[in-house]
Amino acid sequence: MTHVTEHPLVQGGRSAALATACVRGGVAAGLGLGALAVLVIAAWISSPYPDSGAGGALHLAAGLWLLAHGVDLVRTDTLSGLPAPLGVVPMLLVALPVWLVHRAARDTLDTSDGGDRPRLSTGAAVAAVAGGYLLVAAATVAYSGSGPLPADLITAGLWLPAVVVGAAGTGAWTALGRPLPGQRQAAAALRAVGLGLVTLVGGGAVAAAVSLALHARQAQAAYTGLVGEWSGSVTVLLLVLALLPNMAVWGAAYGLGPGFTLGTGAMATPLGLAGDPAVPAFPLLAALPAEGRGTWLHWAVVAVPLAAAVLQGRRVGRSAGNWTARDTSLTALGAAWGCGAAVAVLAGAAGGPLGTGRLAAFGPVWWQAGAATVLWGACVGVPVSLGVRAWGRRALRPKRKQKQKPVSVSVPVVAGAESGAVSGATDAPAPSPALSSVPAALKGLLSGLVPAPGAVSPPAPGAPGAGQTQPHPSGTVPEPARAGSDPGSGPGIDPDPDGDRYGDPYGGGYTDPYDDSGFEPYDYLPAAWEPASPPPPVPPAPSAD
C-alpha cells in the first residue's frame, strides 16, 4: 500500500496562509477601531469644555466600536449612581466594521492575482479571519472595563462573535461568486427574502421621512436645544446620521402593525399612540405620532408591508414554472419565515434599553416584528405566488389546434374529356385518384400530364383497342369511380376528410393513391451510407487463340 504524504513546503505554505488570514482579521479590527478613535479625538479637541482627558476619549471610542457590534454598554456616571444600560445601536456605525471583515475574508479567498500561494478552504479562511478579529475585540472589551462605558460581558460573548463570523461568511460567499443553493426552491426563496426585506426597509424609511418632514419645526427646536458651539452641532448631526437606519426599521415595524415601544408604558401603532411615552428630546424622535387615535395618514403606512408581501409572492410565483402548488406554497412560506428572521434581527438591533425604569424598553420588539412579517408573508405572499403561478401556466398553455377548412381548387380538364371521346361515359368524369393526394399548387400542373379516368388517349400500335379494358396488375378489373364519390373511401378504409390519401400523420389509416391492392406503405428510406449490392461479375473476354 502506498501512503501519500504532504510535502513540507505545502504544509509550510498553508501555515503561512492561515497566519496571513489571521493578520488580515486583526488589521480589519484595528482599522475600524482607529477610524472611530480619530473621530472621537477630533471632537474632544474641538470641544471648548473637555470634561476628560485623552484617556476618556479613547475609552469612549472603544465603547462606540463595541456598540457597533451589538454589544450593550453600561453607563456608570448617572445621576442616581446606579449603572444604566445603553443598548440602542447606531446602525450606520455597523456598516464600517462589517465591511472591513467582509473585505478581509474576500481578499483571503480571492486568487485572481495569479500568485503561487496555496488556497485555503472556505471554513479555514473564515475561521482565521474571524479569529484574528476577535483577538483584537477581546482586548478592546478588557480595555473598556476601566472606562466610563464598560461593555456588558453577556452581550459581548453573544453578539460580537455572531456579527464577526457572519460578516466573514458573506465575504467568503462573495469570493466564491455568490452561489445559491442547488435546489431551485431554496434559491427562489432567498431571492424573494432579499426583495421583500429591501421593500420593507425602504418603505419604512419613506414613511419616517414623510413624518419627519411634517414635524420639521419640532425637530428643529429639539436640535437647537441640544447644540451649543459648532463642535456640538457637528456631534449631534453625526449622531443623527448614524441613527437614520434605525429610523427606517422603526418605520417598517410601525407599518407591520406591532409598532414600537416608547418606554415600558407606551406603544405606538397605526391605530394610535397609547400610554404615557417617555421620550427624550432628540430631533429624530420629533417624527413620532401624536397621542390619540390614528388617522387615515397613519393607516396608509400599512401599504408598506402589503407591497413587500406582494412583491415577495410575485417573485416566488414567477420562479415556479413547472412546480406543483404544494412546492410553490412551501417556497413562499419559507421566504416569509426568512424575511421574518431578518426583520427580527434588525428590530433587535434598532431598539433596546436606554436606561432603567421606564426607559428599559425602547424601540420595536424583535419577536413581535418578526412574527408580523411572517404573518404578512403567509397571508398575502402565499396566495399571490399561487395566483402568479396559475397565470403563468395559463399563458404557457398551448392553444387548441383548429381544423383547416377544405379549399376548393379548380382542376383543368383534358381536351379529350371535353369532346366526349370516352367509351361508354355518360356522366361527368371523376377526378384522378393520383391528383387527390397532391398539394393544391401541383394539381394544375399534373392535370395536364395524368389523364382523367374517362379520357383515353389514341391507342398505340399493338395496343388494345379503345373498347377493350386493360386488366389490373392484381388480376381484377377495378370498379370505375362514381361521380361525387370519395376516392379514399370504401370498405375497410378510414375516411379522410382532409383529402390526404397517404394517411393522417396523427394516427389515421393509410390508403393506396393508385388503387393498387399490393401497395405497402413504409416510413423510412435506405440511408445514403448503406453499401450497395456488388455489381455482377464480368465474364472474361475470349482469347484470340
Coordinates of C-alpha atoms in Angstrom, one line a residue:
M1 CA 0.0 0.0 0.0
T2 CA 1.3 3.5 -0.9
H3 CA 0.9 6.2 1.6
V4 CA 0.5 9.8 0.3
T5 CA 2.2 12.4 2.4
E6 CA 2.2 16.1 2.0
H7 CA 5.3 17.9 1.1
P8 CA 6.8 20.1 3.9
L9 CA 6.7 23.1 1.6
V10 CA 3.0 22.6 1.1
Q11 CA 2.4 22.4 4.9
G12 CA 4.5 25.5 5.4
G13 CA 2.6 27.3 2.7
R14 CA -0.8 26.5 4.4
S15 CA 0.5 27.6 7.8
A16 CA 1.7 30.9 6.3
A17 CA -1.7 31.4 4.5
L18 CA -3.5 30.8 7.8
A19 CA -1.2 33.3 9.6
T20 CA -1.8 35.8 6.8
A21 CA -5.6 35.4 7.1
C22 CA -5.4 35.9 10.9
V23 CA -3.4 39.1 10.4
R24 CA -5.9 40.3 7.9
G25 CA -8.6 40.0 10.5
G26 CA -6.6 41.8 13.1
V27 CA -5.8 44.6 10.7
A28 CA -9.5 45.0 9.8
A29 CA -10.4 45.3 13.5
G30 CA -7.6 47.9 14.0
L31 CA -8.8 50.0 11.1
G32 CA -12.3 50.2 12.4
L33 CA -11.2 51.0 15.9
G34 CA -8.8 53.6 14.7
A35 CA -11.3 55.3 12.5
L36 CA -13.7 55.8 15.4
A37 CA -10.8 56.9 17.6
V38 CA -9.9 59.6 15.2
L39 CA -13.4 61.0 15.1
V40 CA -13.8 61.0 18.9
I41 CA -10.3 62.6 19.4
A42 CA -11.2 65.3 16.9
A43 CA -14.5 66.0 18.7
W44 CA -12.6 66.1 22.0
I45 CA -10.0 68.5 20.7
S46 CA -12.6 70.8 19.2
S47 CA -14.8 70.9 22.3
P48 CA -14.4 74.1 24.4
Y49 CA -15.2 72.2 27.6
P50 CA -13.4 68.9 27.6
D51 CA -14.6 67.0 30.7
S52 CA -11.9 64.3 30.5
G53 CA -8.5 63.8 29.0
A54 CA -7.4 61.8 26.1
G55 CA -7.8 58.6 28.1
G56 CA -11.6 59.2 28.4
A57 CA -11.8 59.9 24.7
L58 CA -10.1 56.6 23.9
H59 CA -12.4 54.7 26.2
L60 CA -15.4 56.4 24.5
A61 CA -14.1 55.3 21.1
A62 CA -13.6 51.7 22.3
G63 CA -17.2 51.7 23.7
L64 CA -18.6 53.0 20.5
W65 CA -16.7 50.4 18.5
L66 CA -18.1 47.6 20.7
L67 CA -21.6 49.2 20.5
A68 CA -21.4 49.0 16.7
H69 CA -21.1 45.2 17.0
G70 CA -24.3 44.9 19.1
V71 CA -22.6 44.9 22.5
D72 CA -24.5 46.7 25.2
L73 CA -22.7 49.3 27.2
V74 CA -23.2 50.2 30.9
R75 CA -23.2 53.9 32.0
T76 CA -21.7 54.3 35.4
D77 CA -21.8 58.1 35.8
T78 CA -25.5 58.5 36.2
L79 CA -27.4 61.0 38.4
S80 CA -28.8 58.3 40.7
G81 CA -25.4 56.5 40.9
L82 CA -26.9 53.2 39.7
P83 CA -25.5 51.8 36.4
A84 CA -27.8 52.1 33.4
P85 CA -27.6 50.0 30.3
L86 CA -27.3 51.5 26.8
G87 CA -28.4 49.1 24.1
V88 CA -29.6 51.2 21.1
V89 CA -27.0 50.5 18.4
P90 CA -26.4 53.3 15.8
M91 CA -26.8 51.1 12.8
L92 CA -24.8 53.2 10.4
L93 CA -21.7 52.5 12.6
V94 CA -22.3 48.8 12.0
A95 CA -21.5 49.3 8.3
L96 CA -17.8 50.1 8.9
P97 CA -16.7 47.0 10.9
V98 CA -18.9 44.7 8.9
W99 CA -17.4 45.9 5.6
L100 CA -13.9 45.6 6.9
V101 CA -14.4 42.0 8.0
H102 CA -16.2 41.2 4.7
R103 CA -13.3 42.6 2.7
A104 CA -10.7 40.7 4.7
A105 CA -12.4 37.3 4.1
R106 CA -13.0 38.1 0.5
D107 CA -9.4 39.0 -0.2
T108 CA -8.2 35.9 1.6
L109 CA -10.0 33.6 -0.7
D110 CA -9.5 35.7 -3.8
T111 CA -6.8 34.1 -6.0
S112 CA -7.3 36.3 -9.1
D113 CA -3.9 37.9 -8.7
G114 CA -2.3 34.8 -10.0
G115 CA 0.0 34.2 -7.1
D116 CA 1.5 30.9 -6.1
R117 CA 0.2 31.0 -2.6
P118 CA -1.9 28.0 -1.6
R119 CA -5.7 28.4 -1.5
L120 CA -7.4 27.9 1.9
S121 CA -10.7 26.2 2.3
T122 CA -13.7 28.3 3.0
G123 CA -14.1 27.2 6.6
A124 CA -10.4 27.7 7.3
A125 CA -10.4 31.2 5.8
V126 CA -13.5 32.3 7.7
A127 CA -12.1 30.9 11.0
A128 CA -8.7 32.5 10.6
V129 CA -10.1 36.0 9.7
A130 CA -12.7 35.9 12.5
G131 CA -10.1 34.6 15.0
G132 CA -7.7 37.5 14.3
Y133 CA -10.5 40.0 14.5
L134 CA -11.9 38.5 17.8
L135 CA -8.4 38.7 19.4
V136 CA -8.4 42.5 19.0
A137 CA -12.1 42.6 20.1
A138 CA -11.3 40.7 23.3
A139 CA -8.5 43.2 24.1
T140 CA -10.9 46.1 23.5
V141 CA -13.5 44.6 25.8
A142 CA -10.9 44.3 28.5
Y143 CA -9.8 47.9 27.9
S144 CA -13.3 49.3 28.1
G145 CA -13.8 47.8 31.5
S146 CA -11.7 50.5 33.1
G147 CA -13.6 53.4 31.5
P148 CA -17.0 55.1 31.9
L149 CA -18.7 52.9 29.4
P150 CA -17.7 49.2 30.1
A151 CA -19.1 46.5 27.9
D152 CA -21.7 44.0 29.1
L153 CA -19.9 40.7 29.1
I154 CA -23.1 38.6 28.2
T155 CA -23.9 40.5 25.0
A156 CA -20.2 40.7 24.2
G157 CA -20.0 36.9 24.3
L158 CA -23.1 36.5 22.1
W159 CA -23.4 39.3 19.6
L160 CA -19.7 40.1 18.9
P161 CA -18.8 36.6 17.6
A162 CA -22.0 36.3 15.6
V163 CA -21.5 39.6 13.8
V164 CA -17.9 38.9 13.0
V165 CA -18.4 35.3 11.8
G166 CA -21.5 36.4 9.7
A167 CA -19.6 39.2 8.0
A168 CA -16.6 36.9 7.3
G169 CA -19.0 34.3 5.9
T170 CA -20.6 36.9 3.5
G171 CA -17.1 37.8 2.3
A172 CA -16.2 34.2 1.6
W173 CA -19.5 33.8 -0.2
T174 CA -18.7 36.8 -2.4
A175 CA -15.2 35.5 -3.2
L176 CA -16.8 32.2 -4.4
G177 CA -19.1 34.1 -6.8
R178 CA -22.2 34.4 -4.6
P179 CA -23.5 30.9 -5.3
L180 CA -27.1 30.0 -4.4
P181 CA -28.3 26.6 -3.3
G182 CA -28.6 24.0 -6.0
Q183 CA -32.3 23.4 -5.2
R184 CA -34.4 25.9 -7.2
Q185 CA -36.9 26.3 -4.4
A186 CA -34.3 27.4 -1.9
A187 CA -32.7 29.8 -4.4
A188 CA -36.0 31.4 -5.3
A189 CA -36.9 31.7 -1.6
L190 CA -33.6 33.6 -0.9
R191 CA -34.2 36.0 -3.8
A192 CA -37.7 36.7 -2.5
V193 CA -36.3 37.3 1.0
G194 CA -33.9 39.9 -0.3
L195 CA -36.6 41.7 -2.4
G196 CA -39.1 41.7 0.5
L197 CA -36.6 43.0 3.0
V198 CA -35.4 45.8 0.8
T199 CA -39.0 46.8 0.0
L200 CA -40.0 46.7 3.7
V201 CA -37.0 48.7 5.0
G202 CA -37.1 51.2 2.1
G203 CA -40.8 51.8 2.6
G204 CA -40.2 52.3 6.3
A205 CA -37.6 54.9 5.5
V206 CA -40.0 56.8 3.2
A207 CA -42.7 56.7 5.9
A208 CA -40.3 58.0 8.6
A209 CA -39.0 60.7 6.3
V210 CA -42.6 61.9 5.5
S211 CA -43.4 62.0 9.2
L212 CA -40.2 63.9 9.9
A213 CA -41.0 66.4 7.2
L214 CA -44.4 67.0 8.7
H215 CA -42.9 67.6 12.1
A216 CA -39.9 69.7 10.8
R217 CA -40.5 72.6 13.3
Q218 CA -40.4 70.3 16.3
A219 CA -37.3 68.6 15.0
Q220 CA -35.5 71.9 14.5
A221 CA -36.5 73.0 18.0
A222 CA -35.0 69.8 19.5
Y223 CA -31.8 70.2 17.5
T224 CA -31.3 73.8 18.6
G225 CA -31.9 72.9 22.3
L226 CA -29.1 70.2 22.2
V227 CA -26.3 72.0 20.3
G228 CA -24.1 74.8 21.7
E229 CA -20.9 75.5 19.9
W230 CA -20.1 74.4 16.4
S231 CA -18.4 71.2 17.7
G232 CA -21.7 70.2 19.5
S233 CA -23.6 70.8 16.3
V234 CA -21.3 68.5 14.3
T235 CA -21.5 65.8 17.0
V236 CA -25.3 65.9 17.1
L237 CA -25.5 65.9 13.3
L238 CA -23.2 62.8 13.1
L239 CA -25.3 61.1 15.7
V240 CA -28.5 61.8 13.7
L241 CA -26.9 60.4 10.6
A242 CA -25.8 57.3 12.4
L243 CA -29.4 56.7 13.7
L244 CA -31.1 57.1 10.3
P245 CA -31.2 53.3 9.6
N246 CA -32.7 52.8 13.0
M247 CA -35.4 55.3 11.9
A248 CA -36.1 53.2 8.8
V249 CA -36.5 50.0 10.8
W250 CA -38.8 51.8 13.2
G251 CA -41.0 52.9 10.3
A252 CA -41.1 49.3 9.0
A253 CA -42.1 48.0 12.4
Y254 CA -44.8 50.7 12.6
G255 CA -46.3 49.7 9.3
L256 CA -46.2 46.0 10.1
G257 CA -48.7 46.5 13.0
P258 CA -46.9 45.9 16.3
G259 CA -45.2 49.3 16.2
F260 CA -42.6 50.2 18.8
T261 CA -42.5 51.0 22.5
L262 CA -41.7 54.4 23.9
G263 CA -41.0 53.3 27.4
T264 CA -42.4 50.5 29.4
G265 CA -45.9 52.0 29.4
A266 CA -46.4 53.4 25.9
M267 CA -46.9 51.8 22.5
A268 CA -47.2 53.5 19.1
T269 CA -49.1 51.6 16.4
P270 CA -51.1 52.7 13.3
L271 CA -54.2 52.6 15.4
G272 CA -52.9 55.3 17.7
L273 CA -50.4 56.1 20.5
A274 CA -51.5 54.6 23.8
G275 CA -49.9 55.2 27.2
D276 CA -47.6 57.8 28.6
P277 CA -44.5 57.9 26.4
A278 CA -41.1 58.7 28.0
V279 CA -39.4 60.4 25.0
P280 CA -36.1 62.3 25.4
A281 CA -35.5 65.5 23.4
F282 CA -33.9 64.4 20.2
P283 CA -34.5 65.6 16.6
L284 CA -35.5 62.2 15.1
L285 CA -38.0 61.5 17.9
A286 CA -40.0 64.5 16.9
A287 CA -41.4 62.4 14.0
L288 CA -43.3 60.2 16.4
P289 CA -47.1 60.3 16.0
A290 CA -49.2 62.4 18.3
E291 CA -51.2 60.9 21.1
G292 CA -54.7 59.7 20.4
R293 CA -56.2 57.6 17.6
G294 CA -54.6 57.2 14.3
T295 CA -55.9 58.9 11.1
W296 CA -56.0 57.7 7.5
L297 CA -52.5 59.0 7.2
H298 CA -51.3 56.6 9.8
W299 CA -53.2 53.7 8.4
A300 CA -51.6 54.4 5.0
V301 CA -48.3 53.0 6.3
V302 CA -49.9 49.5 6.2
A303 CA -49.3 49.7 2.4
V304 CA -45.5 49.2 3.0
P305 CA -45.7 45.5 4.3
L306 CA -48.5 44.8 1.9
A307 CA -46.3 45.9 -1.1
A308 CA -43.4 43.9 0.3
A309 CA -45.5 40.7 0.7
V310 CA -47.0 41.1 -2.8
L311 CA -43.6 41.6 -4.4
Q312 CA -42.2 38.6 -2.4
G313 CA -45.0 36.4 -3.6
R314 CA -44.8 37.6 -7.1
R315 CA -41.1 36.7 -7.1
V316 CA -41.8 33.2 -6.0
G317 CA -44.7 32.8 -8.4
R318 CA -42.6 33.8 -11.4
S319 CA -39.9 31.3 -10.5
A320 CA -42.5 28.5 -10.2
G321 CA -42.6 27.4 -13.8
N322 CA -43.5 23.7 -13.6
W323 CA -43.7 23.4 -9.8
T324 CA -46.6 21.9 -8.1
A325 CA -48.9 24.1 -6.0
R326 CA -47.5 22.5 -2.8
D327 CA -43.9 23.3 -3.7
T328 CA -44.9 26.9 -4.6
S329 CA -46.7 27.4 -1.3
L330 CA -43.8 25.9 0.7
T331 CA -41.3 28.1 -1.1
A332 CA -43.4 31.3 -0.4
L333 CA -43.8 30.2 3.2
G334 CA -40.1 29.7 3.5
A335 CA -39.5 33.1 2.1
A336 CA -41.9 34.6 4.7
W337 CA -40.0 32.9 7.5
G338 CA -36.6 34.0 6.2
C339 CA -37.8 37.6 5.9
G340 CA -39.3 37.4 9.4
A341 CA -36.0 36.2 10.8
A342 CA -34.1 39.1 9.1
V343 CA -36.6 41.7 10.4
A344 CA -36.4 40.3 13.9
V345 CA -32.6 40.7 13.9
L346 CA -32.9 44.3 12.5
A347 CA -35.6 45.2 15.1
G348 CA -33.5 43.8 17.9
A349 CA -30.5 45.9 16.8
A350 CA -32.6 49.1 16.2
G351 CA -34.1 49.1 19.7
G352 CA -33.0 48.3 23.2
P353 CA -32.8 49.9 26.6
L354 CA -31.8 53.5 27.2
G355 CA -31.7 53.3 31.0
T356 CA -33.5 51.8 33.9
G357 CA -37.2 52.1 34.9
R358 CA -39.4 53.4 32.1
L359 CA -36.6 53.5 29.6
A360 CA -35.8 49.9 29.9
A361 CA -37.7 49.1 26.7
F362 CA -37.3 51.5 23.8
G363 CA -38.0 50.8 20.1
P364 CA -39.5 47.8 18.3
V365 CA -39.9 44.4 20.0
W366 CA -37.9 41.9 17.9
W367 CA -40.2 38.9 18.2
Q368 CA -43.3 40.9 17.5
A369 CA -41.9 42.5 14.4
G370 CA -40.6 39.1 13.1
A371 CA -44.0 37.4 13.8
A372 CA -45.9 40.1 12.0
T373 CA -43.6 39.8 9.0
V374 CA -44.2 36.0 8.8
L375 CA -48.0 36.6 9.0
W376 CA -47.9 39.1 6.2
G377 CA -45.9 36.8 4.0
A378 CA -48.1 33.8 4.8
C379 CA -51.5 35.6 4.4
V380 CA -50.6 37.7 1.3
G381 CA -47.4 36.3 -0.2
V382 CA -48.6 32.7 -0.5
P383 CA -51.9 33.4 -2.3
V384 CA -50.1 35.9 -4.6
S385 CA -47.4 33.3 -5.5
L386 CA -50.1 30.7 -6.3
G387 CA -52.0 33.3 -8.4
V388 CA -48.9 34.3 -10.4
R389 CA -48.0 30.7 -10.9
A390 CA -51.5 29.9 -12.3
W391 CA -51.4 32.9 -14.6
G392 CA -48.0 31.9 -15.9
R393 CA -49.2 28.4 -16.6
R394 CA -52.2 29.8 -18.4
A395 CA -50.1 31.9 -20.6
L396 CA -47.8 28.9 -21.5
R397 CA -50.7 26.5 -22.1
P398 CA -50.8 25.5 -25.9
K399 CA -53.8 26.6 -27.9
R400 CA -56.1 24.0 -29.4
K401 CA -55.3 23.1 -33.0
Q402 CA -58.1 24.5 -35.3
K403 CA -59.1 22.3 -38.2
Q404 CA -58.5 24.0 -41.5
K405 CA -61.4 24.2 -43.9
P406 CA -61.1 22.4 -47.2
V407 CA -60.1 24.7 -50.1
S408 CA -61.8 24.1 -53.4
V409 CA -59.3 24.1 -56.3
S410 CA -60.4 24.2 -59.9
V411 CA -58.6 21.5 -62.0
P412 CA -58.4 21.9 -65.7
V413 CA -60.0 19.2 -67.8
V414 CA -58.2 17.4 -70.6
A415 CA -59.3 18.4 -74.1
G416 CA -60.3 14.8 -74.8
A417 CA -62.7 14.8 -71.9
E418 CA -64.4 17.9 -73.2
S419 CA -65.1 16.5 -76.6
G420 CA -66.8 13.5 -75.1
A421 CA -64.4 10.9 -76.5
V422 CA -64.9 8.5 -73.8
S423 CA -66.0 4.9 -74.3
G424 CA -69.4 4.5 -72.7
A425 CA -69.1 7.5 -70.5
T426 CA -72.3 9.4 -70.0
D427 CA -71.6 11.2 -66.7
A428 CA -69.0 13.9 -65.8
P429 CA -65.6 12.4 -65.3
A430 CA -64.4 11.9 -61.8
P431 CA -61.1 13.5 -60.7
S432 CA -58.0 11.3 -60.9
P433 CA -57.1 9.4 -57.8
A434 CA -53.5 10.4 -58.2
L435 CA -54.4 14.1 -58.1
S436 CA -56.4 13.8 -54.8
S437 CA -53.2 13.3 -52.7
V438 CA -51.2 16.0 -54.4
P439 CA -51.0 19.5 -52.9
A440 CA -53.2 22.1 -54.5
A441 CA -50.3 24.0 -56.0
L442 CA -49.3 21.0 -58.1
K443 CA -52.7 19.8 -59.2
G444 CA -52.9 22.2 -62.0
L445 CA -49.5 21.1 -63.4
L446 CA -50.2 17.4 -63.1
S447 CA -53.6 17.6 -64.5
G448 CA -52.2 18.0 -68.0
L449 CA -49.9 15.0 -67.6
V450 CA -52.1 12.5 -65.9
P451 CA -55.3 11.7 -67.9
A452 CA -58.6 11.5 -66.2
P453 CA -60.2 8.1 -65.8
G454 CA -62.7 8.8 -68.5
A455 CA -60.2 10.2 -71.1
V456 CA -58.4 7.7 -73.3
S457 CA -55.5 8.6 -75.5
P458 CA -55.3 7.2 -79.0
P459 CA -54.2 3.6 -79.0
A460 CA -50.6 2.9 -79.9
P461 CA -49.7 0.3 -82.5
G462 CA -50.2 -3.1 -81.0
A463 CA -52.1 -1.8 -78.0
P464 CA -55.6 -3.0 -77.3
G465 CA -58.4 -1.1 -78.8
A466 CA -60.4 1.7 -77.3
G467 CA -63.3 -0.5 -76.5
Q468 CA -61.2 -3.0 -74.5
T469 CA -60.5 -2.9 -70.8
Q470 CA -56.9 -3.3 -69.6
P471 CA -56.5 -5.9 -66.8
H472 CA -55.4 -4.7 -63.4
P473 CA -52.0 -6.0 -62.2
S474 CA -53.7 -7.9 -59.5
G475 CA -55.9 -9.8 -61.9
T476 CA -59.1 -8.0 -61.2
V477 CA -60.9 -5.3 -63.0
P478 CA -61.2 -2.1 -60.9
E479 CA -64.7 -0.7 -60.5
P480 CA -65.0 2.7 -62.2
A481 CA -65.3 5.6 -59.8
R482 CA -68.7 7.1 -59.5
A483 CA -69.2 10.8 -59.8
G484 CA -69.1 12.6 -56.5
S485 CA -67.7 9.7 -54.6
D486 CA -64.6 10.0 -52.3
P487 CA -61.7 8.1 -53.9
G488 CA -60.3 7.5 -50.4
S489 CA -63.4 5.9 -49.0
G490 CA -64.6 2.4 -49.3
P491 CA -64.9 -0.8 -47.3
G492 CA -62.1 -1.2 -44.8
I493 CA -60.6 2.2 -45.4
D494 CA -60.8 5.1 -42.9
P495 CA -62.5 8.2 -44.2
D496 CA -60.1 11.1 -44.8
P497 CA -61.8 14.4 -44.5
D498 CA -58.7 16.4 -45.2
G499 CA -58.1 14.7 -48.6
D500 CA -54.8 13.1 -47.6
R501 CA -54.8 9.7 -49.2
Y502 CA -51.4 8.8 -47.8
G503 CA -52.8 8.8 -44.3
D504 CA -53.2 11.0 -41.3
P505 CA -49.8 11.7 -39.6
Y506 CA -51.7 11.7 -36.2
G507 CA -52.9 8.1 -36.3
G508 CA -55.2 7.8 -39.4
G509 CA -55.2 4.9 -41.8
Y510 CA -53.0 4.7 -44.9
T511 CA -54.6 4.1 -48.4
D512 CA -53.2 3.4 -51.8
P513 CA -53.1 6.5 -54.1
Y514 CA -53.1 4.3 -57.2
D515 CA -55.8 1.7 -56.2
D516 CA -53.2 -1.0 -56.0
S517 CA -54.1 -3.8 -53.6
G518 CA -50.4 -4.7 -53.3
F519 CA -49.4 -1.3 -52.1
E520 CA -47.5 -1.4 -48.7
P521 CA -46.6 1.9 -47.1
Y522 CA -43.2 2.4 -45.4
D523 CA -41.9 5.1 -43.1
Y524 CA -38.2 5.0 -43.9
L525 CA -35.8 5.2 -46.8
P526 CA -32.5 3.4 -47.1
A527 CA -29.7 5.5 -45.7
A528 CA -27.1 7.0 -48.1
W529 CA -24.3 5.3 -46.4
E530 CA -25.6 1.8 -46.7
P531 CA -23.4 -0.2 -49.1
A532 CA -25.0 -1.0 -52.4
S533 CA -25.2 -4.5 -53.9
P534 CA -22.0 -5.5 -55.7
P535 CA -22.1 -5.4 -59.5
P536 CA -22.4 -8.7 -61.3
P537 CA -19.1 -10.3 -62.3
V538 CA -18.0 -9.6 -65.9
P539 CA -17.1 -12.8 -67.8
P540 CA -13.6 -12.8 -69.2
A541 CA -13.2 -12.0 -72.8
P542 CA -12.5 -14.9 -75.1
S543 CA -8.9 -15.2 -76.1
A544 CA -7.7 -14.6 -79.6
D545 CA -6.4 -18.2 -79.8

